[in-house]
GROMACS .gro file of N, CA, C and O in nm:
model
  504
    1GLN      N    1   1.161  -1.246   1.316
    1GLN     CA    2   1.064  -1.287   1.216
    1GLN      C    3   1.002  -1.163   1.153
    1GLN      O    4   0.950  -1.075   1.221
    2VAL      N    5   1.008  -1.157   1.020
    2VAL     CA    6   0.953  -1.043   0.949
    2VAL      C    7   0.801  -1.056   0.941
    2VAL      O    8   0.749  -1.163   0.909
    3GLN      N    9   0.734  -0.947   0.970
    3GLN     CA   10   0.589  -0.943   0.957
    3GLN      C   11   0.544  -0.809   0.902
    3GLN      O   12   0.598  -0.705   0.939
    4LEU      N   13   0.444  -0.815   0.816
    4LEU     CA   14   0.368  -0.698   0.773
    4LEU      C   15   0.223  -0.733   0.798
    4LEU      O   16   0.171  -0.827   0.737
    5VAL      N   17   0.161  -0.661   0.889
    5VAL     CA   18   0.025  -0.693   0.929
    5VAL      C   19  -0.068  -0.578   0.894
    5VAL      O   20  -0.056  -0.469   0.951
    6GLU      N   21  -0.158  -0.604   0.801
    6GLU     CA   22  -0.254  -0.501   0.759
    6GLU      C   23  -0.381  -0.509   0.843
    6GLU      O   24  -0.419  -0.616   0.894
    7SER      N   25  -0.446  -0.395   0.854
    7SER     CA   26  -0.575  -0.389   0.921
    7SER      C   27  -0.653  -0.270   0.866
    7SER      O   28  -0.597  -0.187   0.794
    8GLY      N   29  -0.779  -0.264   0.900
    8GLY     CA   30  -0.861  -0.149   0.861
    8GLY      C   31  -0.956  -0.174   0.747
    8GLY      O   32  -1.038  -0.087   0.713
    9GLY      N   33  -0.946  -0.291   0.685
    9GLY     CA   34  -1.040  -0.320   0.578
    9GLY      C   35  -1.180  -0.344   0.631
    9GLY      O   36  -1.202  -0.351   0.753
   10GLY      N   37  -1.273  -0.356   0.540
   10GLY     CA   38  -1.412  -0.381   0.579
   10GLY      C   39  -1.506  -0.347   0.467
   10GLY      O   40  -1.465  -0.332   0.351
   11SER      N   41  -1.632  -0.335   0.501
   11SER     CA   42  -1.736  -0.303   0.403
   11SER      C   43  -1.781  -0.160   0.421
   11SER      O   44  -1.800  -0.113   0.534
   12VAL      N   45  -1.799  -0.093   0.310
   12VAL     CA   46  -1.839   0.048   0.314
   12VAL      C   47  -1.925   0.077   0.192
   12VAL      O   48  -1.913   0.009   0.088
   13GLN      N   49  -2.011   0.175   0.202
   13GLN     CA   50  -2.093   0.215   0.089
   13GLN      C   51  -2.015   0.306  -0.005
   13GLN      O   52  -1.917   0.370   0.037
   14PRO      N   53  -2.054   0.311  -0.131
   14PRO     CA   54  -1.988   0.405  -0.223
   14PRO      C   55  -1.989   0.547  -0.167
   14PRO      O   56  -2.090   0.591  -0.108
   15GLY      N   57  -1.877   0.614  -0.182
   15GLY     CA   58  -1.862   0.747  -0.126
   15GLY      C   59  -1.803   0.749   0.014
   15GLY      O   60  -1.767   0.856   0.064
   16GLY      N   61  -1.793   0.633   0.074
   16GLY     CA   62  -1.740   0.625   0.210
   16GLY      C   63  -1.588   0.625   0.213
   16GLY      O   64  -1.520   0.637   0.111
   17SER      N   65  -1.535   0.612   0.333
   17SER     CA   66  -1.390   0.617   0.355
   17SER      C   67  -1.344   0.502   0.442
   17SER      O   68  -1.420   0.449   0.524
   18LEU      N   69  -1.220   0.463   0.422
   18LEU     CA   70  -1.153   0.365   0.508
   18LEU      C   71  -1.008   0.409   0.523
   18LEU      O   72  -0.951   0.469   0.433
   19ARG      N   73  -0.950   0.374   0.635
   19ARG     CA   74  -0.807   0.399   0.659
   19ARG      C   75  -0.742   0.265   0.688
   19ARG      O   76  -0.771   0.201   0.789
   20LEU      N   77  -0.653   0.225   0.599
   20LEU     CA   78  -0.581   0.100   0.617
   20LEU      C   79  -0.449   0.127   0.688
   20LEU      O   80  -0.386   0.231   0.667
   21SER      N   81  -0.409   0.032   0.769
   21SER     CA   82  -0.281   0.039   0.839
   21SER      C   83  -0.201  -0.086   0.811
   21SER      O   84  -0.256  -0.194   0.789
   22CYS      N   85  -0.071  -0.071   0.812
   22CYS     CA   86   0.020  -0.184   0.797
   22CYS      C   87   0.135  -0.162   0.894
   22CYS      O   88   0.208  -0.063   0.883
   23VAL      N   89   0.148  -0.253   0.989
   23VAL     CA   90   0.255  -0.243   1.088
   23VAL      C   91   0.362  -0.346   1.057
   23VAL      O   92   0.332  -0.465   1.037
   24ALA      N   93   0.485  -0.299   1.053
   24ALA     CA   94   0.598  -0.384   1.017
   24ALA      C   95   0.680  -0.421   1.139
   24ALA      O   96   0.690  -0.343   1.235
   25SER      N   97   0.741  -0.538   1.134
   25SER     CA   98   0.834  -0.580   1.238
   25SER      C   99   0.934  -0.677   1.179
   25SER      O  100   0.909  -0.740   1.075
   26GLY      N  101   1.049  -0.685   1.244
   26GLY     CA  102   1.150  -0.782   1.203
   26GLY      C  103   1.248  -0.734   1.098
   26GLY      O  104   1.335  -0.812   1.055
   27PHE      N  105   1.238  -0.610   1.054
   27PHE     CA  106   1.336  -0.555   0.961
   27PHE      C  107   1.346  -0.405   0.986
   27PHE      O  108   1.263  -0.346   1.055
   28ASN      N  109   1.448  -0.342   0.928
   28ASN     CA  110   1.472  -0.200   0.951
   28ASN      C  111   1.380  -0.118   0.861
   28ASN      O  112   1.414  -0.084   0.747
   29PHE      N  113   1.264  -0.087   0.912
   29PHE     CA  114   1.159  -0.022   0.836
   29PHE      C  115   1.207   0.105   0.766
   29PHE      O  116   1.167   0.133   0.653
   30LYS      N  117   1.294   0.181   0.832
   30LYS     CA  118   1.338   0.309   0.777
   30LYS      C  119   1.423   0.293   0.652
   30LYS      O  120   1.449   0.391   0.582
   31ASN      N  121   1.468   0.174   0.624
   31ASN     CA  122   1.551   0.149   0.506
   31ASN      C  123   1.472   0.094   0.388
   31ASN      O  124   1.531   0.042   0.293
   32TYR      N  125   1.341   0.107   0.393
   32TYR     CA  126   1.257   0.048   0.290
   32TYR      C  127   1.156   0.148   0.235
   32TYR      O  128   1.100   0.229   0.309
   33TYR      N  129   1.135   0.141   0.102
   33TYR     CA  130   1.019   0.202   0.043
   33TYR      C  131   0.900   0.114   0.083
   33TYR      O  132   0.910  -0.009   0.085
   34MET      N  133   0.787   0.179   0.107
   34MET     CA  134   0.667   0.103   0.139
   34MET      C  135   0.560   0.129   0.033
   34MET      O  136   0.552   0.239  -0.025
   35SER      N  137   0.482   0.028   0.007
   35SER     CA  138   0.383   0.035  -0.099
   35SER      C  139   0.253  -0.030  -0.055
   35SER      O  140   0.252  -0.117   0.031
   36TRP      N  141   0.148   0.013  -0.120
   36TRP     CA  142   0.021  -0.056  -0.115
   36TRP      C  143  -0.009  -0.109  -0.255
   36TRP      O  144   0.006  -0.037  -0.354
   37PHE      N  145  -0.048  -0.234  -0.260
   37PHE     CA  146  -0.096  -0.296  -0.382
   37PHE      C  147  -0.240  -0.342  -0.357
   37PHE      O  148  -0.283  -0.355  -0.242
   38ARG      N  149  -0.311  -0.370  -0.463
   38ARG     CA  150  -0.444  -0.428  -0.447
   38ARG      C  151  -0.462  -0.540  -0.549
   38ARG      O  152  -0.403  -0.536  -0.658
   39GLN      N  153  -0.542  -0.636  -0.511
   39GLN     CA  154  -0.556  -0.756  -0.593
   39GLN      C  155  -0.702  -0.794  -0.606
   39GLN      O  156  -0.773  -0.805  -0.506
   40TRP      N  157  -0.742  -0.814  -0.732
   40TRP     CA  158  -0.876  -0.866  -0.760
   40TRP      C  159  -0.865  -1.016  -0.787
   40TRP      O  160  -0.758  -1.065  -0.827
   41PRO      N  161  -0.973  -1.089  -0.770
   41PRO     CA  162  -0.966  -1.236  -0.789
   41PRO      C  163  -0.913  -1.272  -0.927
   41PRO      O  164  -0.956  -1.217  -1.028
   42GLY      N  165  -0.819  -1.366  -0.929
   42GLY     CA  166  -0.765  -1.414  -1.054
   42GLY      C  167  -0.666  -1.324  -1.122
   42GLY      O  168  -0.624  -1.351  -1.235
   43ARG      N  169  -0.627  -1.216  -1.056
   43ARG     CA  170  -0.533  -1.121  -1.117
   43ARG      C  171  -0.411  -1.099  -1.029
   43ARG      O  172  -0.417  -1.120  -0.907
   44GLU      N  173  -0.304  -1.056  -1.091
   44GLU     CA  174  -0.184  -1.021  -1.015
   44GLU      C  175  -0.208  -0.889  -0.939
   44GLU      O  176  -0.286  -0.804  -0.985
   45PRO      N  177  -0.143  -0.872  -0.823
   45PRO     CA  178  -0.157  -0.745  -0.751
   45PRO      C  179  -0.113  -0.627  -0.836
   45PRO      O  180  -0.015  -0.637  -0.911
   46GLU      N  181  -0.183  -0.516  -0.824
   46GLU     CA  182  -0.150  -0.394  -0.895
   46GLU      C  183  -0.113  -0.285  -0.796
   46GLU      O  184  -0.172  -0.277  -0.687
   47ALA      N  185  -0.018  -0.203  -0.834
   47ALA     CA  186   0.028  -0.098  -0.745
   47ALA      C  187  -0.079   0.008  -0.725
   47ALA      O  188  -0.150   0.047  -0.819
   48VAL      N  189  -0.089   0.052  -0.601
   48VAL     CA  190  -0.178   0.162  -0.564
   48VAL      C  191  -0.096   0.288  -0.538
   48VAL      O  192  -0.125   0.395  -0.591
   49ALA      N  193   0.006   0.274  -0.453
   49ALA     CA  194   0.089   0.389  -0.418
   49ALA      C  195   0.219   0.342  -0.355
   49ALA      O  196   0.225   0.235  -0.295
   50HIS      N  197   0.322   0.425  -0.372
   50HIS     CA  198   0.452   0.402  -0.308
   50HIS      C  199   0.490   0.525  -0.228
   50HIS      O  200   0.455   0.638  -0.266
   51ILE      N  201   0.567   0.505  -0.123
   51ILE     CA  202   0.622   0.617  -0.045
   51ILE      C  203   0.765   0.583  -0.010
   51ILE      O  204   0.795   0.469   0.030
   52ASP      N  205   0.855   0.680  -0.027
   52ASP     CA  206   0.994   0.648   0.001
   52ASP      C  207   1.021   0.656   0.152
   52ASP      O  208   0.932   0.682   0.231
   53ALA      N  209   1.146   0.631   0.188
   53ALA     CA  210   1.179   0.612   0.330
   53ALA      C  211   1.158   0.737   0.413
   53ALA      O  212   1.129   0.728   0.533
   54THR      N  213   1.170   0.855   0.350
   54THR     CA  214   1.157   0.980   0.424
   54THR      C  215   1.027   1.052   0.397
   54THR      O  216   1.006   1.163   0.446
   55SER      N  217   0.938   0.991   0.318
   55SER     CA  218   0.810   1.051   0.278
   55SER      C  219   0.827   1.170   0.185
   55SER      O  220   0.730   1.243   0.161
   56ASN      N  221   0.946   1.189   0.132
   56ASN     CA  222   0.968   1.300   0.040
   56ASN      C  223   0.916   1.270  -0.102
   56ASN      O  224   0.888   1.363  -0.178
   57ASN      N  225   0.908   1.143  -0.135
   57ASN     CA  226   0.861   1.104  -0.268
   57ASN      C  227   0.744   1.008  -0.254
   57ASN      O  228   0.752   0.911  -0.177
   58ILE      N  229   0.639   1.037  -0.327
   58ILE     CA  230   0.517   0.955  -0.326
   58ILE      C  231   0.469   0.941  -0.469
   58ILE      O  232   0.478   1.036  -0.549
   59ARG      N  233   0.420   0.824  -0.502
   59ARG     CA  234   0.365   0.802  -0.636
   59ARG      C  235   0.236   0.724  -0.624
   59ARG      O  236   0.229   0.627  -0.549
   60TYR      N  237   0.137   0.767  -0.701
   60TYR     CA  238   0.008   0.700  -0.705
   60TYR      C  239  -0.016   0.643  -0.846
   60TYR      O  240   0.040   0.692  -0.944
   61TYR      N  241  -0.101   0.545  -0.854
   61TYR     CA  242  -0.134   0.481  -0.981
   61TYR      C  243  -0.283   0.493  -1.009
   61TYR      O  244  -0.362   0.522  -0.919
   62ALA      N  245  -0.317   0.468  -1.136
   62ALA     CA  246  -0.457   0.457  -1.177
   62ALA      C  247  -0.541   0.577  -1.136
   62ALA      O  248  -0.657   0.563  -1.101
   63GLN      N  249  -0.479   0.695  -1.138
   63GLN     CA  250  -0.551   0.819  -1.109
   63GLN      C  251  -0.614   0.817  -0.971
   63GLN      O  252  -0.723   0.873  -0.950
   64LEU      N  253  -0.547   0.751  -0.877
   64LEU     CA  254  -0.601   0.743  -0.741
   64LEU      C  255  -0.566   0.863  -0.657
   64LEU      O  256  -0.627   0.884  -0.552
   65GLU      N  257  -0.464   0.940  -0.698
   65GLU     CA  258  -0.430   1.059  -0.621
   65GLU      C  259  -0.550   1.153  -0.617
   65GLU      O  260  -0.614   1.176  -0.716
   66GLY      N  261  -0.576   1.201  -0.499
   66GLY     CA  262  -0.695   1.283  -0.479
   66GLY      C  263  -0.802   1.209  -0.403
   66GLY      O  264  -0.880   1.269  -0.330
   67ARG      N  265  -0.807   1.077  -0.422
   67ARG     CA  266  -0.898   0.995  -0.341
   67ARG      C  267  -0.822   0.914  -0.237
   67ARG      O  268  -0.873   0.889  -0.128
   68PHE      N  269  -0.699   0.872  -0.270
   68PHE     CA  270  -0.618   0.791  -0.179
   68PHE      C  271  -0.497   0.873  -0.134
   68PHE      O  272  -0.440   0.949  -0.212
   69THR      N  273  -0.456   0.853  -0.009
   69THR     CA  274  -0.338   0.919   0.046
   69THR      C  275  -0.255   0.818   0.122
   69THR      O  276  -0.304   0.755   0.216
   70ILE      N  277  -0.129   0.804   0.081
   70ILE     CA  278  -0.037   0.714   0.152
   70ILE      C  279   0.051   0.797   0.244
   70ILE      O  280   0.099   0.905   0.205
   71THR      N  281   0.070   0.749   0.365
   71THR     CA  282   0.159   0.813   0.461
   71THR      C  283   0.233   0.703   0.537
   71THR      O  284   0.195   0.587   0.532
   72ARG      N  285   0.336   0.743   0.607
   72ARG     CA  286   0.409   0.647   0.690
   72ARG      C  287   0.453   0.716   0.817
   72ARG      O  288   0.471   0.838   0.822
   73ASP      N  289   0.475   0.636   0.919
   73ASP     CA  290   0.524   0.683   1.048
   73ASP      C  291   0.641   0.593   1.087
   73ASP      O  292   0.619   0.481   1.134
   74ASN      N  293   0.761   0.641   1.063
   74ASN     CA  294   0.878   0.557   1.089
   74ASN      C  295   0.896   0.526   1.238
   74ASN      O  296   0.954   0.423   1.273
   75ALA      N  297   0.847   0.612   1.324
   75ALA     CA  298   0.859   0.587   1.468
   75ALA      C  299   0.771   0.469   1.510
   75ALA      O  300   0.801   0.403   1.610
   76ARG      N  301   0.666   0.444   1.433
   76ARG     CA  302   0.574   0.335   1.465
   76ARG      C  303   0.588   0.217   1.370
   76ARG      O  304   0.511   0.121   1.379
   77ASN      N  305   0.685   0.228   1.277
   77ASN     CA  306   0.703   0.121   1.177
   77ASN      C  307   0.572   0.091   1.105
   77ASN      O  308   0.532  -0.027   1.090
   78ALA      N  309   0.505   0.195   1.062
   78ALA     CA  310   0.372   0.177   1.003
   78ALA      C  311   0.355   0.259   0.877
   78ALA      O  312   0.412   0.368   0.863
   79VAL      N  313   0.275   0.206   0.788
   79VAL     CA  314   0.235   0.278   0.667
   79VAL      C  315   0.083   0.273   0.660
   79VAL      O  316   0.020   0.175   0.703
   80PHE      N  317   0.025   0.381   0.608
   80PHE     CA  318  -0.119   0.395   0.609
   80PHE      C  319  -0.170   0.426   0.467
   80PHE      O  320  -0.097   0.481   0.386
   81LEU      N  321  -0.294   0.393   0.445
   81LEU     CA  322  -0.361   0.432   0.321
   81LEU      C  323  -0.499   0.484   0.355
   81LEU      O  324  -0.586   0.408   0.396
   82GLN      N  325  -0.515   0.615   0.341
   82GLN     CA  326  -0.645   0.677   0.360
   82GLN      C  327  -0.717   0.672   0.227
   82GLN      O  328  -0.666   0.722   0.127
   83MET      N  329  -0.835   0.613   0.227
   83MET     CA  330  -0.912   0.598   0.104
   83MET      C  331  -1.045   0.670   0.120
   83MET      O  332  -1.125   0.635   0.208
   84ASP      N  333  -1.068   0.770   0.040
   84ASP     CA  334  -1.189   0.850   0.046
   84ASP      C  335  -1.268   0.837  -0.083
   84ASP      O  336  -1.214   0.798  -0.187
   85ASN      N  337  -1.396   0.872  -0.075
   85ASN     CA  338  -1.483   0.868  -0.192
   85ASN      C  339  -1.470   0.735  -0.265
   85ASN      O  340  -1.451   0.730  -0.387
   86LEU      N  341  -1.482   0.628  -0.191
   86LEU     CA  342  -1.462   0.495  -0.247
   86LEU      C  343  -1.570   0.461  -0.349
   86LEU      O  344  -1.687   0.503  -0.335
   87ILE      N  345  -1.530   0.387  -0.450
   87ILE     CA  346  -1.622   0.339  -0.553
   87ILE      C  347  -1.621   0.187  -0.555
   87ILE      O  348  -1.530   0.124  -0.497
   88VAL      N  349  -1.720   0.129  -0.620
   88VAL     CA  350  -1.733  -0.017  -0.621
   88VAL      C  351  -1.605  -0.083  -0.675
   88VAL      O  352  -1.562  -0.187  -0.624
   89GLN      N  353  -1.544  -0.020  -0.774
   89GLN     CA  354  -1.426  -0.079  -0.837
   89GLN      C  355  -1.304  -0.080  -0.745
   89GLN      O  356  -1.202  -0.142  -0.777
   90ASP      N  357  -1.313  -0.012  -0.631
   90ASP     CA  358  -1.203  -0.016  -0.534
   90ASP      C  359  -1.207  -0.143  -0.450
   90ASP      O  360  -1.114  -0.169  -0.373
   91SER      N  361  -1.312  -0.222  -0.461
   91SER     CA  362  -1.322  -0.346  -0.385
   91SER      C  363  -1.210  -0.440  -0.427
   91SER      O  364  -1.196  -0.474  -0.545
   92ALA      N  365  -1.130  -0.482  -0.330
   92ALA     CA  366  -1.014  -0.567  -0.359
   92ALA      C  367  -0.950  -0.605  -0.226
   92ALA      O  368  -0.990  -0.556  -0.120
   93VAL      N  369  -0.852  -0.690  -0.233
   93VAL     CA  370  -0.765  -0.716  -0.118
   93VAL      C  371  -0.647  -0.620  -0.129
   93VAL      O  372  -0.579  -0.615  -0.232
   94TYR      N  373  -0.624  -0.545  -0.024
   94TYR     CA  374  -0.516  -0.446  -0.021
   94TYR      C  375  -0.399  -0.503   0.060
   94TYR      O  376  -0.418  -0.549   0.173
   95ILE      N  377  -0.282  -0.496   0.000
   95ILE     CA  378  -0.164  -0.561   0.056
   95ILE      C  379  -0.051  -0.460   0.065
   95ILE      O  380  -0.026  -0.387  -0.031
   96CYS      N  381   0.017  -0.456   0.178
   96CYS     CA  382   0.134  -0.369   0.186
   96CYS      C  383   0.260  -0.450   0.155
   96CYS      O  384   0.263  -0.571   0.174
   97ALA      N  385   0.359  -0.379   0.105
   97ALA     CA  386   0.483  -0.445   0.063
   97ALA      C  387   0.601  -0.352   0.087
   97ALA      O  388   0.586  -0.230   0.091
   98ALA      N  389   0.717  -0.411   0.101
   98ALA     CA  390   0.839  -0.335   0.129
   98ALA      C  391   0.945  -0.367   0.025
   98ALA      O  392   0.973  -0.484  -0.003
   99HIS      N  393   1.001  -0.260  -0.034
   99HIS     CA  394   1.114  -0.272  -0.126
   99HIS      C  395   1.236  -0.207  -0.060
   99HIS      O  396   1.223  -0.097  -0.005
  100PRO      N  397   1.352  -0.268  -0.066
  100PRO     CA  398   1.472  -0.202  -0.012
  100PRO      C  399   1.493  -0.066  -0.076
  100PRO      O  400   1.464  -0.047  -0.195
  101ALA      N  401   1.545   0.029   0.000
  101ALA     CA  402   1.561   0.164  -0.051
  101ALA      C  403   1.665   0.173  -0.162
  101ALA      O  404   1.675   0.277  -0.228
  102GLN      N  405   1.742   0.067  -0.184
  102GLN     CA  406   1.834   0.067  -0.297
  102GLN      C  407   1.764   0.037  -0.429
  102GLN      O  408   1.822   0.050  -0.537
  103THR      N  409   1.638  -0.007  -0.422
  103THR     CA  410   1.562  -0.041  -0.542
  103THR      C  411   1.540   0.085  -0.625
  103THR      O  412   1.528   0.195  -0.571
  104ASN      N  413   1.535   0.069  -0.756
  104ASN     CA  414   1.504   0.179  -0.844
  104ASN      C  415   1.366   0.235  -0.809
  104ASN      O  416   1.264   0.168  -0.826
  105TRP      N  417   1.363   0.359  -0.762
  105TRP     CA  418   1.237   0.421  -0.720
  105TRP      C  419   1.135   0.423  -0.834
  105TRP      O  420   1.015   0.420  -0.811
  106HIS      N  421   1.184   0.429  -0.956
  106HIS     CA  422   1.094   0.443  -1.070
  106HIS      C  423   1.039   0.307  -1.118
  106HIS      O  424   0.962   0.303  -1.213
  107TYR      N  425   1.081   0.200  -1.050
  107TYR     CA  426   1.034   0.067  -1.091
  107TYR      C  427   1.024  -0.020  -0.967
  107TYR      O  428   1.123  -0.079  -0.922
  108LEU      N  429   0.904  -0.029  -0.912
  108LEU     CA  430   0.880  -0.102  -0.788
  108LEU      C  431   0.768  -0.203  -0.810
  108LEU      O  432   0.657  -0.189  -0.756
  109PRO      N  433   0.794  -0.306  -0.887
  109PRO     CA  434   0.688  -0.404  -0.912
  109PRO      C  435   0.663  -0.494  -0.793
  109PRO      O  436   0.747  -0.507  -0.702
  110TRP      N  437   0.549  -0.557  -0.792
  110TRP     CA  438   0.512  -0.652  -0.687
  110TRP      C  439   0.619  -0.760  -0.673
  110TRP      O  440   0.655  -0.799  -0.563
  111THR      N  441   0.669  -0.808  -0.784
  111THR     CA  442   0.763  -0.920  -0.781
  111THR      C  443   0.896  -0.883  -0.718
  111THR      O  444   0.971  -0.971  -0.676
  112ALA      N  445   0.927  -0.754  -0.709
  112ALA     CA  446   1.055  -0.711  -0.652
  112ALA      C  447   1.042  -0.677  -0.503
  112ALA      O  448   1.143  -0.642  -0.441
  113ALA      N  449   0.925  -0.685  -0.447
  113ALA     CA  450   0.909  -0.656  -0.305
  113ALA      C  451   0.980  -0.763  -0.223
  113ALA      O  452   0.966  -0.882  -0.249
  114GLU      N  453   1.054  -0.717  -0.124
  114GLU     CA  454   1.125  -0.814  -0.039
  114GLU      C  455   1.030  -0.875   0.065
  114GLU      O  456   1.043  -0.991   0.100
  115TYR      N  457   0.937  -0.793   0.113
  115TYR     CA  458   0.842  -0.841   0.213
  115TYR      C  459   0.701  -0.802   0.170
  115TYR      O  460   0.680  -0.693   0.114
  116ARG      N  461   0.605  -0.888   0.201
  116ARG     CA  462   0.465  -0.863   0.163
  116ARG      C  463   0.375  -0.907   0.277
  116ARG      O  464   0.405  -1.006   0.345
  117GLY      N  465   0.266  -0.836   0.296
  117GLY     CA  466   0.169  -0.877   0.396
  117GLY      C  467   0.069  -0.975   0.339
  117GLY      O  468   0.078  -1.015   0.222
  118GLN      N  469  -0.028  -1.011   0.421
  118GLN     CA  470  -0.132  -1.106   0.380
  118GLN      C  471  -0.253  -1.034   0.319
  118GLN      O  472  -0.332  -1.096   0.248
  119GLY      N  473  -0.266  -0.908   0.349
  119GLY     CA  474  -0.374  -0.831   0.289
  119GLY      C  475  -0.493  -0.811   0.380
  119GLY      O  476  -0.514  -0.886   0.476
  120THR      N  477  -0.569  -0.709   0.348
  120THR     CA  478  -0.694  -0.680   0.417
  120THR      C  479  -0.799  -0.651   0.310
  120THR      O  480  -0.772  -0.580   0.213
  121ARG      N  481  -0.918  -0.706   0.328
  121ARG     CA  482  -1.020  -0.697   0.223
  121ARG      C  483  -1.103  -0.572   0.238
  121ARG      O  484  -1.149  -0.538   0.347
  122VAL      N  485  -1.123  -0.506   0.126
  122VAL     CA  486  -1.210  -0.388   0.119
  122VAL      C  487  -1.325  -0.420   0.024
  122VAL      O  488  -1.302  -0.464  -0.089
  123THR      N  489  -1.445  -0.398   0.073
  123THR     CA  490  -1.565  -0.420  -0.008
  123THR      C  491  -1.646  -0.292  -0.011
  123THR      O  492  -1.685  -0.240   0.094
  124VAL      N  493  -1.670  -0.244  -0.131
  124VAL     CA  494  -1.751  -0.123  -0.150
  124VAL      C  495  -1.878  -0.162  -0.223
  124VAL      O  496  -1.872  -0.206  -0.338
  125SER      N  497  -1.989  -0.150  -0.156
  125SER     CA  498  -2.116  -0.185  -0.218
  125SER      C  499  -2.229  -0.112  -0.150
  125SER      O  500  -2.217  -0.070  -0.035
  126SER      N  501  -2.337  -0.098  -0.223
  126SER     CA  502  -2.455  -0.032  -0.167
  126SER      C  503  -2.555  -0.136  -0.118
  126SER      O  504  -2.658  -0.101  -0.063
   0.00000   0.00000   0.00000
């Protein structure tokens, strides 16, 4: 049974930090690009960051590089998102997703993800 289980969300004040984790099971993790998406109410999930199977290629969206850092640990079948200097607009449900490594690295939309987690909620407020 395939599972992507996120954790690490919660409430934090502006300027704070959170580290999200996503643990995968039921598929060959090393053969997949991993991504974090985030979703606001009533909207489709938007990409936050992607990391390829070997961590050699990483891409961030919405000028998040510098505040967010995506990493993965293939030995633990896990992908992480370190979020620093959080702002109110970062409040969302954060969801990890897996795209097969044969997917075009330059085009990894939510709809093409083979596996998706349920998400973990992040709330940034004072």
